[in-house]
Tab-separated table of C-alpha atoms in Angstrom:
chain	number	residue	atom	x	y	z
A	97	MET	CA	0.005	-0.014	-0.003
A	98	LYS	CA	1.254	3.508	-0.838
A	99	GLN	CA	1.625	6.132	1.827
A	100	LEU	CA	0.042	9.583	1.853
A	101	ILE	CA	1.121	12.446	4.092
A	102	ILE	CA	-1.346	15.369	4.161
A	103	ASN	CA	0.554	18.285	5.790
A	104	ALA	CA	-0.925	21.661	6.698
A	105	ASP	CA	1.500	24.526	6.549
A	106	ASP	CA	1.314	27.672	8.742
A	107	PHE	CA	0.238	26.166	12.088
A	108	GLY	CA	0.689	28.982	14.559
A	109	TYR	CA	0.141	31.790	12.051
A	110	CYS	CA	-3.075	32.858	13.887
A	111	ALA	CA	-6.053	31.510	15.775
A	112	ALA	CA	-8.134	30.964	12.616
A	113	ILE	CA	-5.455	28.842	10.956
A	114	ASN	CA	-4.953	26.838	14.148
A	115	ALA	CA	-8.678	26.128	14.369
A	116	GLY	CA	-8.948	25.030	10.697
A	117	ILE	CA	-6.006	22.701	11.065
A	118	ILE	CA	-7.256	21.017	14.212
A	119	HIS	CA	-10.787	20.620	12.747
A	120	ALA	CA	-9.330	19.137	9.537
A	121	HIS	CA	-7.315	16.646	11.658
A	122	ARG	CA	-10.071	15.672	14.148
A	123	GLU	CA	-12.870	15.409	11.529
A	124	GLY	CA	-10.976	14.662	8.348
A	125	VAL	CA	-7.853	13.334	6.676
A	126	LEU	CA	-5.143	15.790	7.769
A	127	THR	CA	-2.289	13.872	9.249
A	128	SER	CA	0.454	16.419	9.841
A	129	ALA	CA	1.197	20.130	10.334
A	130	THR	CA	4.229	22.376	10.529
A	131	LEU	CA	4.386	24.979	13.211
A	132	MET	CA	5.773	28.462	12.901
A	133	ALA	CA	7.774	29.540	15.994
A	134	ASN	CA	7.488	33.314	15.612
A	135	MET	CA	3.843	34.159	14.946
A	136	PRO	CA	0.830	35.405	16.981
A	137	GLY	CA	-0.782	31.993	17.211
A	138	THR	CA	2.399	30.055	18.118
A	139	ALA	CA	1.632	29.576	21.825
A	140	GLU	CA	-1.917	28.383	21.101
A	141	ALA	CA	-0.639	25.977	18.419
A	142	ILE	CA	1.898	24.510	20.822
A	143	ALA	CA	-0.857	23.806	23.300
A	144	LEU	CA	-3.125	22.321	20.626
A	145	ALA	CA	-0.258	20.113	19.364
A	146	LYS	CA	0.017	18.605	22.827
A	147	GLN	CA	-3.698	18.018	23.013
A	148	HIS	CA	-3.659	16.122	19.729
A	149	PRO	CA	-0.710	13.668	19.773
A	150	SER	CA	-1.990	11.889	16.644
A	151	LEU	CA	-1.267	14.959	14.588
A	152	GLY	CA	2.332	14.856	13.448
A	153	ILE	CA	4.077	18.222	14.112
A	154	GLY	CA	7.004	19.652	12.275
A	155	CYS	CA	8.753	22.979	12.464
A	156	HIS	CA	7.739	25.439	9.667
A	157	LEU	CA	10.998	27.366	9.442
A	158	VAL	CA	10.576	31.075	8.789
A	159	LEU	CA	12.816	33.524	6.927
A	160	THR	CA	10.244	35.721	5.085
A	161	MET	CA	7.493	36.410	7.655
A	162	GLY	CA	7.384	38.120	11.081
A	163	ARG	CA	10.474	38.829	13.160
A	164	PRO	CA	13.551	36.668	13.948
A	165	LEU	CA	13.527	34.965	17.318
A	166	ASP	CA	17.190	35.854	17.676
A	167	ALA	CA	17.345	39.654	17.245
A	168	THR	CA	21.161	39.445	16.842
A	169	ASN	CA	20.686	37.999	13.367
A	170	THR	CA	20.707	41.472	11.856
A	171	SER	CA	21.535	40.572	8.253
A	172	LEU	CA	18.112	38.939	7.942
A	173	GLN	CA	16.179	42.055	9.108
A	174	ASP	CA	14.793	45.158	7.466
A	175	GLU	CA	14.876	48.620	9.081
A	176	LYS	CA	11.927	47.665	11.330
A	177	GLY	CA	13.478	44.404	12.614
A	178	ASN	CA	11.286	42.171	10.507
A	179	PHE	CA	12.365	39.479	8.073
A	180	TYR	CA	12.495	40.728	4.520
A	181	LYS	CA	9.424	39.619	2.713
A	182	LEU	CA	9.514	36.987	-0.075
A	183	CYS	CA	9.267	39.703	-2.758
A	184	ASP	CA	12.575	41.160	-1.403
A	185	TYR	CA	14.285	37.884	-0.615
A	186	LEU	CA	15.976	37.301	-3.953
A	187	LEU	CA	17.365	40.886	-3.938
A	188	MET	CA	18.635	40.584	-0.411
A	189	ARG	CA	19.790	36.987	-0.152
A	190	GLU	CA	23.447	37.779	-1.105
A	191	SER	CA	23.731	40.013	1.939
A	192	TYR	CA	22.464	37.424	4.350
A	193	SER	CA	24.950	35.772	6.662
A	194	GLU	CA	24.931	31.979	6.164
A	195	GLU	CA	25.627	31.446	9.844
A	196	GLU	CA	22.816	33.805	10.864
A	197	ILE	CA	20.332	31.822	8.811
A	198	TYR	CA	21.554	28.621	10.384
A	199	ARG	CA	21.509	30.120	13.900
A	200	GLU	CA	18.015	31.605	13.442
A	201	TRP	CA	16.591	28.365	12.155
A	202	CYS	CA	18.212	26.446	15.024
A	203	THR	CA	16.724	28.982	17.448
A	204	GLN	CA	13.219	28.341	16.028
A	205	ILE	CA	13.568	24.584	16.356
A	206	ASP	CA	15.143	24.890	19.804
A	207	TYR	CA	12.196	27.032	20.984
A	208	LEU	CA	9.603	24.477	19.953
A	209	LEU	CA	11.665	21.593	21.504
A	210	ALA	CA	12.029	23.530	24.721
A	211	GLU	CA	8.251	24.056	24.801
A	212	GLY	CA	7.800	20.302	24.720
A	213	VAL	CA	6.774	19.866	21.088
A	214	LYS	CA	7.761	16.486	19.751
A	215	LEU	CA	8.905	17.336	16.229
A	216	THR	CA	8.588	14.794	13.413
A	217	HIS	CA	10.259	16.855	10.632
A	218	PHE	CA	10.816	20.354	9.349
A	219	ASP	CA	9.998	22.369	6.215
A	220	SER	CA	9.703	26.118	5.647
A	221	HIS	CA	7.463	28.992	4.800
A	222	HIS	CA	7.579	29.576	1.020
A	223	HIS	CA	9.788	26.502	0.636
A	224	ILE	CA	12.839	28.638	1.503
A	225	HIS	CA	14.724	25.659	3.031
A	226	PHE	CA	14.705	23.949	-0.421
A	227	TYR	CA	16.035	26.919	-2.426
A	228	PRO	CA	19.383	25.842	-3.875
A	229	GLU	CA	21.343	28.463	-1.911
A	230	ASN	CA	19.914	27.097	1.340
A	231	ARG	CA	20.326	23.367	0.797
A	232	GLU	CA	23.623	23.168	2.711
A	233	ILE	CA	22.052	24.879	5.680
A	234	THR	CA	19.063	22.505	5.513
A	235	THR	CA	21.400	19.540	5.501
A	236	ARG	CA	23.282	20.833	8.610
A	237	ILE	CA	20.014	21.241	10.448
A	238	SER	CA	18.731	17.828	9.438
A	239	LYS	CA	21.877	16.192	10.709
A	240	LYS	CA	22.054	18.247	13.946
A	241	TYR	CA	18.484	17.445	15.053
A	242	ASP	CA	18.173	14.064	13.267
A	243	LEU	CA	14.999	15.303	11.674
A	244	PRO	CA	13.775	14.645	8.135
A	245	ALA	CA	13.226	17.739	5.992
A	246	ARG	CA	10.399	18.098	3.477
A	247	ASN	CA	11.419	17.250	-0.028
A	248	SER	CA	9.763	20.096	-2.002
A	249	TYR	CA	10.449	18.456	-5.350
A	250	GLY	CA	7.247	18.723	-7.289
A	251	THR	CA	6.515	22.391	-6.544
A	252	GLU	CA	8.036	25.725	-7.592
A	253	GLY	CA	10.124	24.050	-10.355
A	254	PHE	CA	12.602	22.617	-7.926
A	255	SER	CA	15.059	20.057	-9.103
A	256	PRO	CA	15.127	16.623	-7.349
A	257	THR	CA	17.052	16.170	-4.138
A	258	SER	CA	20.364	14.305	-4.398
A	259	GLY	CA	19.528	12.163	-1.310
A	260	GLN	CA	16.653	10.059	-0.081
A	261	ALA	CA	13.651	11.573	1.642
A	262	ILE	CA	10.554	10.371	3.445
A	263	ASN	CA	8.270	12.063	0.917
A	264	GLU	CA	9.316	11.314	-2.658
A	265	LEU	CA	7.162	14.006	-4.135
A	266	LEU	CA	5.318	17.097	-2.917
A	267	LEU	CA	2.123	18.331	-4.587
A	268	ASP	CA	-0.240	21.169	-3.765
A	269	MET	CA	-3.478	19.301	-3.108
A	270	MET	CA	-5.796	22.299	-3.578
A	271	ASN	CA	-4.341	24.675	-6.177
A	272	THR	CA	-6.888	24.003	-8.997
A	273	GLU	CA	-9.652	25.966	-10.657
A	274	SER	CA	-12.805	24.692	-9.041
A	275	ILE	CA	-11.273	24.252	-5.594
A	276	ARG	CA	-10.092	27.825	-5.677
A	277	ASN	CA	-13.442	29.158	-6.971
A	278	MET	CA	-15.076	30.830	-4.020
A	279	THR	CA	-17.943	32.382	-5.992
A	280	LEU	CA	-19.990	29.155	-5.522
A	281	PRO	CA	-20.332	26.927	-2.497
A	282	TYR	CA	-18.489	23.611	-2.236
A	283	SER	CA	-21.781	21.726	-2.341
A	284	THR	CA	-22.337	23.069	-5.845
A	285	LEU	CA	-18.819	22.435	-7.061
A	286	LYS	CA	-18.197	19.169	-5.266
A	287	ASN	CA	-18.038	16.923	-8.330
A	288	GLU	CA	-15.704	19.316	-10.099
A	289	CYS	CA	-13.493	19.523	-7.040
A	290	LEU	CA	-13.300	15.747	-6.655
A	291	SER	CA	-12.409	15.384	-10.344
A	292	GLU	CA	-9.610	17.899	-9.895
A	293	LEU	CA	-8.352	16.007	-6.832
A	294	LYS	CA	-8.205	12.818	-8.867
A	295	GLU	CA	-6.089	14.628	-11.504
A	296	THR	CA	-3.745	15.876	-8.823
A	297	PHE	CA	-3.286	12.444	-7.303
A	298	ALA	CA	-2.597	11.068	-10.709
A	299	LYS	CA	0.508	13.281	-10.915
A	300	GLY	CA	1.892	11.473	-7.983
A	301	GLU	CA	0.943	7.913	-8.809
A	302	LYS	CA	4.486	6.715	-9.146
A	303	ALA	CA	5.491	7.879	-5.698
A	304	HIS	CA	5.377	5.293	-2.913
A	305	THR	CA	5.217	8.036	-0.277
A	306	LEU	CA	3.401	11.109	-1.535
A	307	GLU	CA	2.982	14.333	0.383
A	308	MET	CA	0.103	16.687	-0.255
A	309	MET	CA	0.513	20.229	0.911
A	310	VAL	CA	-2.573	22.022	2.201
A	311	HIS	CA	-3.506	25.284	3.934
A	312	PRO	CA	-6.801	24.788	5.776
A	313	ALA	CA	-8.193	27.605	7.920
A	314	PHE	CA	-11.200	29.449	9.160
A	315	VAL	CA	-10.835	33.180	8.742
A	316	ASP	CA	-10.347	35.878	11.435
A	317	GLU	CA	-9.427	39.505	11.148
A	318	TYR	CA	-5.728	38.865	11.479
A	319	LEU	CA	-5.613	36.345	8.580
A	320	PHE	CA	-7.855	38.464	6.398
A	321	THR	CA	-5.755	41.603	6.981
A	322	ASN	CA	-2.281	40.094	6.803
A	323	SER	CA	-2.541	37.474	4.055
A	324	SER	CA	-3.919	37.751	0.541
A	325	PHE	CA	-4.543	34.011	0.736
A	326	ASN	CA	-7.364	33.912	3.219
A	327	ILE	CA	-11.006	33.093	2.216
A	328	ALA	CA	-9.967	30.276	-0.074
A	329	ARG	CA	-8.512	28.351	2.894
A	330	MET	CA	-12.014	27.679	4.162
A	331	ARG	CA	-12.689	25.524	1.064
A	332	GLU	CA	-9.709	23.346	2.040
A	333	VAL	CA	-11.334	22.636	5.481
A	334	GLU	CA	-14.501	21.548	3.687
A	335	ILE	CA	-12.608	19.217	1.347
A	336	LEU	CA	-10.389	17.691	4.004
A	337	THR	CA	-13.420	16.870	6.181
A	338	ASP	CA	-15.594	15.498	3.357
A	339	PRO	CA	-16.102	11.731	3.712
A	340	SER	CA	-16.046	11.459	-0.073
A	341	VAL	CA	-12.356	12.604	-0.014
A	342	ARG	CA	-11.472	9.899	2.448
A	343	GLN	CA	-13.166	7.396	0.220
A	344	LEU	CA	-11.226	8.711	-2.756
A	345	ILE	CA	-7.901	8.266	-0.891
A	346	GLU	CA	-8.825	4.734	0.149
A	347	SER	CA	-9.840	3.877	-3.447
A	348	LEU	CA	-6.376	4.951	-4.615
A	349	ASN	CA	-4.840	2.541	-2.160
A	350	TYR	CA	-3.216	5.085	0.081
A	351	GLU	CA	-2.483	4.652	3.806
A	352	LEU	CA	-2.661	7.961	5.689
A	353	VAL	CA	0.589	8.586	7.579
A	354	ASN	CA	2.696	11.405	8.968
A	355	TYR	CA	6.499	11.794	9.103
A	356	GLN	CA	6.687	9.786	12.278
A	357	THR	CA	4.464	6.889	11.206
A	358	ALA	CA	5.723	6.643	7.609
A	359	LYS	CA	7.650	3.457	7.040
A	360	LYS	CA	10.979	5.248	6.414
A	361	ASN	CA	13.433	6.940	8.689
A	362	LEU	CA	15.625	9.031	6.448
A	363	THR	CA	16.925	12.580	6.469
A	364	ILE	CA	16.697	14.531	3.209
A	365	LEU	CA	20.363	14.832	2.293
A	366	HIS	CA	23.537	12.964	3.302
């Protein structure tokens, strides 16, 4: 039987995202989430993670959102002390200190570990850990903490990793036309959405361990104000908790797992 990891990014971003993730896990097919260590909803997400031990929890490393946990990492900050946003990242990356990136990411992982979060893996906001210029840092972190890192091959035009990984392929489960169409309710578009899901799964049919990236959430003022990707996240909650989606996954001969329960124990690069 093939293995399927369904991982929700952005756990800890805010209360609305936290609520959507927990609902999608308790009532649906979500198996994993990655937690941001520097956001307004971080403390609540840590508490929720402890209350739901069946939800695999990774660290969602941050370099393009919020503020560094270690304020001494000055090369990573704009004039207000915030991380440079993704739109500025490519312009500013050459001025970043490699050691400050490494130190900041270690600080984020150390914070979650110190708070009692049992980490199963790590990935990053905007897939920054998988950018070619950050692969060596990612490898150092994976070895230091003995944690698998998400293999982001399958998104953003990334090339394959040179090493073995728990997930052989990463696909965005929800980034298709009908699923993103919020002008009509899910009940009206359900057949179209299920058809699109089948097409997305078909892209990963050769992978023994496939990871689907999702972003479920309800919406509060913080999410609506601070992220352009907001209302559409509610559709993801509906899909992940729809019994028809679980039936589809079973019909495709997938076992739902997370990074801890997957039948591999490999880091991303060696």
